[in-house]
Coordinates of C-alpha atoms (C1' of nucleotides) in Angstrom, one line a residue:
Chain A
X1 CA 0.0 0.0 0.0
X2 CA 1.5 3.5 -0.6
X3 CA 0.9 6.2 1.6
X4 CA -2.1 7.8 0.3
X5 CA -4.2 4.7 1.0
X6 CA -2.9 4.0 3.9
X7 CA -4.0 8.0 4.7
X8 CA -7.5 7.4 3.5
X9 CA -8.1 3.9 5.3
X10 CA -6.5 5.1 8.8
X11 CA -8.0 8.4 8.1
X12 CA -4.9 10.1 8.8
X13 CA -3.1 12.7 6.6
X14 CA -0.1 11.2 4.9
X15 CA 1.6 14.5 6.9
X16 CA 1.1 12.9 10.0
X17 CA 2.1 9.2 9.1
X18 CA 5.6 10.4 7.9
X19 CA 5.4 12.5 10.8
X20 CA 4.3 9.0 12.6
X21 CA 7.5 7.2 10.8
X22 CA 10.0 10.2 11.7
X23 CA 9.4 9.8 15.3
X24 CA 9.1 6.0 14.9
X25 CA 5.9 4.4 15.7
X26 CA 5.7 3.0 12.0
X27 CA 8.3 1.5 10.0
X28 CA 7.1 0.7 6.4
X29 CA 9.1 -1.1 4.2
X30 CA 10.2 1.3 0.8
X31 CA 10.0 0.1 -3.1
X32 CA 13.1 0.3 -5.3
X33 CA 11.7 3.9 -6.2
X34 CA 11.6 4.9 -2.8
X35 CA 7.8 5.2 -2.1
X36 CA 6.7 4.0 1.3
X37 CA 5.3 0.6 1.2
X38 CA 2.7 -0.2 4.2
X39 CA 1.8 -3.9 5.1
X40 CA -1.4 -4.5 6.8
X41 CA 0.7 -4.5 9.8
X42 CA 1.4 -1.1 9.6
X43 CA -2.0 0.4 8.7
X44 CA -3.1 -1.2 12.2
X45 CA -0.7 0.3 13.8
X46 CA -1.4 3.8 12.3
X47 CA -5.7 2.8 13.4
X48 CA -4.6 1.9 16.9
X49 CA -2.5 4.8 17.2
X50 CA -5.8 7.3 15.6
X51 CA -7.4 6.0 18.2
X52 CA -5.6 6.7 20.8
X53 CA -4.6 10.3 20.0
X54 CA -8.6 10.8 19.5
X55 CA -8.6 9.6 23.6
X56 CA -6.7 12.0 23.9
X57 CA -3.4 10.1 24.5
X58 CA -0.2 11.8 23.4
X59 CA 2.4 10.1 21.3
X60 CA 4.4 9.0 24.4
X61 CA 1.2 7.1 25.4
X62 CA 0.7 5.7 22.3
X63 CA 4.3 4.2 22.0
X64 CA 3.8 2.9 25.4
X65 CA 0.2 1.2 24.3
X66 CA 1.7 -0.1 21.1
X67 CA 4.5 -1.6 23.3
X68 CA 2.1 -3.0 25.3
X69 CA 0.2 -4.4 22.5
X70 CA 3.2 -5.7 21.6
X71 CA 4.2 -7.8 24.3
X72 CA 2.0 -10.8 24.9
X73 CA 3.3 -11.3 28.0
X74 CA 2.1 -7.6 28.9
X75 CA 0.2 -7.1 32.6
X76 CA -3.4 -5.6 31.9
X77 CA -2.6 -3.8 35.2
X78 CA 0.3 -1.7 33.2
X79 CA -2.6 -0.6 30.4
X80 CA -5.0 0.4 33.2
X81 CA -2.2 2.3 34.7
X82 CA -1.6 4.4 31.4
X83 CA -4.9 5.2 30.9
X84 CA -5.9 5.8 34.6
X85 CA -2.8 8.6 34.6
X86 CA -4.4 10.1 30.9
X87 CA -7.9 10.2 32.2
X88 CA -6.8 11.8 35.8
X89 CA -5.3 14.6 33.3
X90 CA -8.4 15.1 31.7
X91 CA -10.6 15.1 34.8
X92 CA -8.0 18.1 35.6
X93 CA -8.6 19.9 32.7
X94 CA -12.1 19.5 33.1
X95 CA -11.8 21.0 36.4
X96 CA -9.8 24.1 34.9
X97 CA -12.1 24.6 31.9
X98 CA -15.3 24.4 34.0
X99 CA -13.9 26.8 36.4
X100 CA -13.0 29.1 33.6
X101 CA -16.2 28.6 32.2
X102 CA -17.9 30.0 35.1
X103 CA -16.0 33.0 35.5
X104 CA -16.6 33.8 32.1
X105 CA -20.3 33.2 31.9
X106 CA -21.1 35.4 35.1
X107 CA -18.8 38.1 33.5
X108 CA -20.6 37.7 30.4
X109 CA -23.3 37.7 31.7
X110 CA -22.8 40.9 33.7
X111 CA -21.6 43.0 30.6
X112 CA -24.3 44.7 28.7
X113 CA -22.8 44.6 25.4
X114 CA -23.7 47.4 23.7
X115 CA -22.2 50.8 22.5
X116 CA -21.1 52.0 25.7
X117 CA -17.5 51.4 27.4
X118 CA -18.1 50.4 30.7
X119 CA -17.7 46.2 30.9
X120 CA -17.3 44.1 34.3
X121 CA -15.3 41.9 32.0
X122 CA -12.5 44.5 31.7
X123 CA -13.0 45.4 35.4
X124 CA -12.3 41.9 36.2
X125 CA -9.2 41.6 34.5
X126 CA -8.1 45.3 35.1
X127 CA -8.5 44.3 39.0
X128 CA -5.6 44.2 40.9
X129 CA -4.2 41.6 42.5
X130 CA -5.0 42.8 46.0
X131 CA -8.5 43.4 44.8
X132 CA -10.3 43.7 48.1
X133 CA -8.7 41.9 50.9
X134 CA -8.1 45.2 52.7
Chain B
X1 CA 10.7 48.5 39.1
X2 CA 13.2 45.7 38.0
X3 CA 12.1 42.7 36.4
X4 CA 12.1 40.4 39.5
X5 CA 9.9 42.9 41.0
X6 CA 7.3 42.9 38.6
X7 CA 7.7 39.2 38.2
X8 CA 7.0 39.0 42.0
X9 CA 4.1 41.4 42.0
X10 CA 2.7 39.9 38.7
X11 CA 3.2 36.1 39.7
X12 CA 4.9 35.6 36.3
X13 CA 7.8 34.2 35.5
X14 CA 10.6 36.8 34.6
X15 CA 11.0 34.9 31.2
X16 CA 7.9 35.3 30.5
X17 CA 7.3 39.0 31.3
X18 CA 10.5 39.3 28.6
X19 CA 9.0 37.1 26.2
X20 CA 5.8 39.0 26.5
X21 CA 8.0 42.3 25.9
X22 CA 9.1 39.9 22.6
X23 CA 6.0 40.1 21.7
X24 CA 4.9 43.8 22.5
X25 CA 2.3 42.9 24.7
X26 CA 4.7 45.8 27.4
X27 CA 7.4 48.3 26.3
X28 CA 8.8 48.6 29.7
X29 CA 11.7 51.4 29.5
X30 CA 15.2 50.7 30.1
X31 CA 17.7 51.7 32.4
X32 CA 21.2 53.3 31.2
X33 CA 22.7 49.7 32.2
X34 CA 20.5 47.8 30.1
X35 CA 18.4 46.8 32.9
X36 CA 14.1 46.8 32.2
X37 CA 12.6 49.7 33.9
X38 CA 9.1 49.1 34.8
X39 CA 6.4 51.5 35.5
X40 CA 3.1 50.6 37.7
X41 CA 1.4 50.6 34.2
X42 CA 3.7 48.3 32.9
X43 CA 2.9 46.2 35.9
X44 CA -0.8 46.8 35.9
X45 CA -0.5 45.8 32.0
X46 CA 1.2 42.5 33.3
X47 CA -1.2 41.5 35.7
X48 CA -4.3 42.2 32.6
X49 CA -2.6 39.4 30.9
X50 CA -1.7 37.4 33.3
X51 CA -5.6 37.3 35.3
X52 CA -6.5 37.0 31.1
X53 CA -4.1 33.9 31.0
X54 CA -6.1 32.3 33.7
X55 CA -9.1 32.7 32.0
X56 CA -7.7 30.8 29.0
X57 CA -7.8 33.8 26.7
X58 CA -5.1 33.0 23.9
X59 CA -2.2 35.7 23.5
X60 CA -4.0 37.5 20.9
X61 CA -7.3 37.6 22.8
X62 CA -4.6 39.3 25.4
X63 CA -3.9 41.7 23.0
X64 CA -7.2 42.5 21.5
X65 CA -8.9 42.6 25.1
X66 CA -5.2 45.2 26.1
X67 CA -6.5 47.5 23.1
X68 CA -10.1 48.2 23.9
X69 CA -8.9 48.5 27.7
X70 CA -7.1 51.0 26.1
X71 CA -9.5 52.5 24.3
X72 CA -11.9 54.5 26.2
X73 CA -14.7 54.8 23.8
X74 CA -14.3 51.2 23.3
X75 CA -18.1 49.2 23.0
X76 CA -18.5 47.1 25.8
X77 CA -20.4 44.8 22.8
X78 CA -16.8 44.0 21.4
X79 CA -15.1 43.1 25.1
X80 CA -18.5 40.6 25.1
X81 CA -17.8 39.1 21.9
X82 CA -14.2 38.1 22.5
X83 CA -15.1 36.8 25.5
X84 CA -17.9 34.6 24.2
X85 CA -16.3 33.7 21.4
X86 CA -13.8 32.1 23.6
X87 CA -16.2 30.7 25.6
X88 CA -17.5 28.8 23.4
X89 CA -14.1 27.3 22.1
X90 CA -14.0 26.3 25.7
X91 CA -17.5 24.9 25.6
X92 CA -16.4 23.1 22.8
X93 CA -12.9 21.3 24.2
X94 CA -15.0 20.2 27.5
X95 CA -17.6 18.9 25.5
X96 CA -14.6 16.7 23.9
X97 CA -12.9 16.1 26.8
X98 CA -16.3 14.8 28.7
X99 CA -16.7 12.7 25.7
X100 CA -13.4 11.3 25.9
X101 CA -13.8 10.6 29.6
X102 CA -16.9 8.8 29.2
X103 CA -15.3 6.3 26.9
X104 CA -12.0 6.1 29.1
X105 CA -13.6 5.5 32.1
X106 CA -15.8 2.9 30.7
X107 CA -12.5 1.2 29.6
X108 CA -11.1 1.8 32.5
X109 CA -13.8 0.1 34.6
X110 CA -13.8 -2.9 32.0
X111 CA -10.5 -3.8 32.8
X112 CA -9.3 -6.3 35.3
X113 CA -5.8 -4.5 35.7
X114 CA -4.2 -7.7 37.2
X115 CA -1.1 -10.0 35.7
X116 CA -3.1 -11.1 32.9
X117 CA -2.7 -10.0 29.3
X118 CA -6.2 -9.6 28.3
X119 CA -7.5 -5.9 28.1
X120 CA -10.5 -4.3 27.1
X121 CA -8.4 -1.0 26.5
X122 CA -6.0 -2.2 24.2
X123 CA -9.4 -4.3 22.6
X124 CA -10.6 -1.4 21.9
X125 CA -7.7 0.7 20.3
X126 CA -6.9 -2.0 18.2
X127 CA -10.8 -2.5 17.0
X128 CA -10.8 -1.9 13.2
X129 CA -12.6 1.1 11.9
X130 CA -15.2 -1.0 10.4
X131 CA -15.2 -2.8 13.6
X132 CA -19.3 -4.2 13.7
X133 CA -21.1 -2.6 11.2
X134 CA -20.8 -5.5 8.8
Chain C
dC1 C1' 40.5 46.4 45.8
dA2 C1' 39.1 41.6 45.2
dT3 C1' 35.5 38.4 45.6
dA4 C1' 31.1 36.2 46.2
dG5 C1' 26.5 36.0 45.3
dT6 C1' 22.5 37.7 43.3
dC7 C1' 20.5 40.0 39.9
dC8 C1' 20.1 41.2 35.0
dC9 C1' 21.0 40.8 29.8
dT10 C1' 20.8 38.4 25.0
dC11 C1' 20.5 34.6 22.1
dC12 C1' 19.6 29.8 20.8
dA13 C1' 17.2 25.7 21.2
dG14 C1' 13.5 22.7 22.7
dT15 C1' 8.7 21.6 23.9
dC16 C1' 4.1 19.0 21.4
dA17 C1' 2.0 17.2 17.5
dC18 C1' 1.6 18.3 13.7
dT19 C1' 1.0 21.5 9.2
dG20 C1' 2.3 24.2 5.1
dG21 C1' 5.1 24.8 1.4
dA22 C1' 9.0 24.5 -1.8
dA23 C1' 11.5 21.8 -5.0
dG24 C1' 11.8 17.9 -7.3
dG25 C1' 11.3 12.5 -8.7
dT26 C1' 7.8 8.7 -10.4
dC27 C1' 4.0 6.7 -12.7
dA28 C1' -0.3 5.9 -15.6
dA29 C1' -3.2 7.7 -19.2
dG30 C1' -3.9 9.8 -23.5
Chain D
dC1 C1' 5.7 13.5 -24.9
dT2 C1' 3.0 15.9 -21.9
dT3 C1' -0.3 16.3 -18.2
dG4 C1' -1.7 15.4 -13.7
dA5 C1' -1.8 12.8 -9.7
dC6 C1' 1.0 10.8 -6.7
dC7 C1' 5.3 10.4 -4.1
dT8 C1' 9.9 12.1 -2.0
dT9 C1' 12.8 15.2 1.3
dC10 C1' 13.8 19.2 3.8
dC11 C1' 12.8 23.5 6.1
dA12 C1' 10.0 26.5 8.7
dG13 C1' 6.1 27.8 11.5
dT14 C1' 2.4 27.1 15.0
dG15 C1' 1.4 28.7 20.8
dA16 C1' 3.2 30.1 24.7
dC17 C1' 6.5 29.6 26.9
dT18 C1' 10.9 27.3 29.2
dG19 C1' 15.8 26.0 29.9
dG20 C1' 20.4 26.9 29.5
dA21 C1' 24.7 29.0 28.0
dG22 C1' 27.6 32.9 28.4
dG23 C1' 28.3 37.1 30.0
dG24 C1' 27.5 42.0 32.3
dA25 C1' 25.9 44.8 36.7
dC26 C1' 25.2 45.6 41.4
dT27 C1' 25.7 45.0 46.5
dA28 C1' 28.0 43.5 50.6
dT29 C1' 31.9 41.9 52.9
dG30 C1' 37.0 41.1 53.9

DNA sequence: CATAGTCCCTCCAGTCACTGGAAGGTCAAG
DNA sequence: CTTGACCTTCCAGTGACTGGAGGGACTATG
């Protein structure tokens, strides 16, 4: 398979698989002319790792998970363990975004949005850091 | 004011105060030894971007949201669009990040996470994309 | 006056996961 | 033989910093 089906089947740009390659997570075989040559093998690879990047795991996950996959003798306990780190990260950015989100509603909220210049959503920010303690 | 100052009384990082001078977000004067002169503006500036920062604005939000602070016959309707604009972009990511918490924790849950090999995770990466439609 | 320690400076490189583009080689169809 | 679609490599840019090298400036002490 060249790279441009491999792209469309692992829905991928081709970009990113050379990308995948350079940083070694695939290794496709080349043809005399030099064009990449993907096995089956490989496109599952490329899949797995889509997959996991649509989780949300980085690449240092999914070379980790792929090693794992790898290994027959792997421990489910070391998969959970990957995946129980990724999703406590998400449940922190969760936290962050939701707290942002709050903020930013009542603030929006607040702000009249119309022709004049006065907006609680500068004031906020213009506050200072000592903003009412004393 | 020296940059350490600033960097105390802004909670930011003294590379980052330069790298926002990079970037002309502050044009803090300069000493005849070379040395960053701030001014309370420069400081108040500083502390804009950085409360902005925690509210997820991007840099260039930061900037826009500097200019109509700036401008006093600024419409409070613009302030409100930037900021719901980027609400919604953060409406957006924890709508994706819920969704890929859903599935990870489902995952998660599935999997024994003892010696054994067998693992609903790494099941499920390596699931083809046609995987149970035909 | 020398020295030590703390501050400050600039510039370069790296992060993460791609993405865009230039410049050029290869292949199938007409 | 040309056109166009494909493929190749390499370089640079993204966002928002961050780390480090290599060196100058200031303050306090002996």
């Amino acid at each position: 398979m060249n790279i441009g089906d491999v792209a469309e089947r692992a829905d991928l740009p081709a970009k990113t698989i050379r990308y995948y390659e350079d940083i070694g997570l695939v290794t496709p075989a080349r043809d005399p002319n030099g064009y990449r040559n993907f096995t089956e093998t490989d496109l599952h690879r490329l899949t797995f790792v889509a997959r996991a990047r649509t989780l949300g795991f980085t690449i240092e996950d999914c070379r980790t998970l792929l090693a794992l996959y790898d290994d027959v003798g792997r421990a489910s306990a070391d998969v959970k363990r990957v995946a129980q780190d990724h999703l406590d990260r998400i449940e922190e950015k969760i936290a962050q975004l939701h707290a942002m989100r709050e903020t930013l509603s009542d603030l929006i909220h607040a702000c009249q949005g119309d022709h004049r210049p006065d907006c609680p959503i500068l004031s906020d920010l213009a506050r200072t850091a000592y903003g009412g303690n004393d």
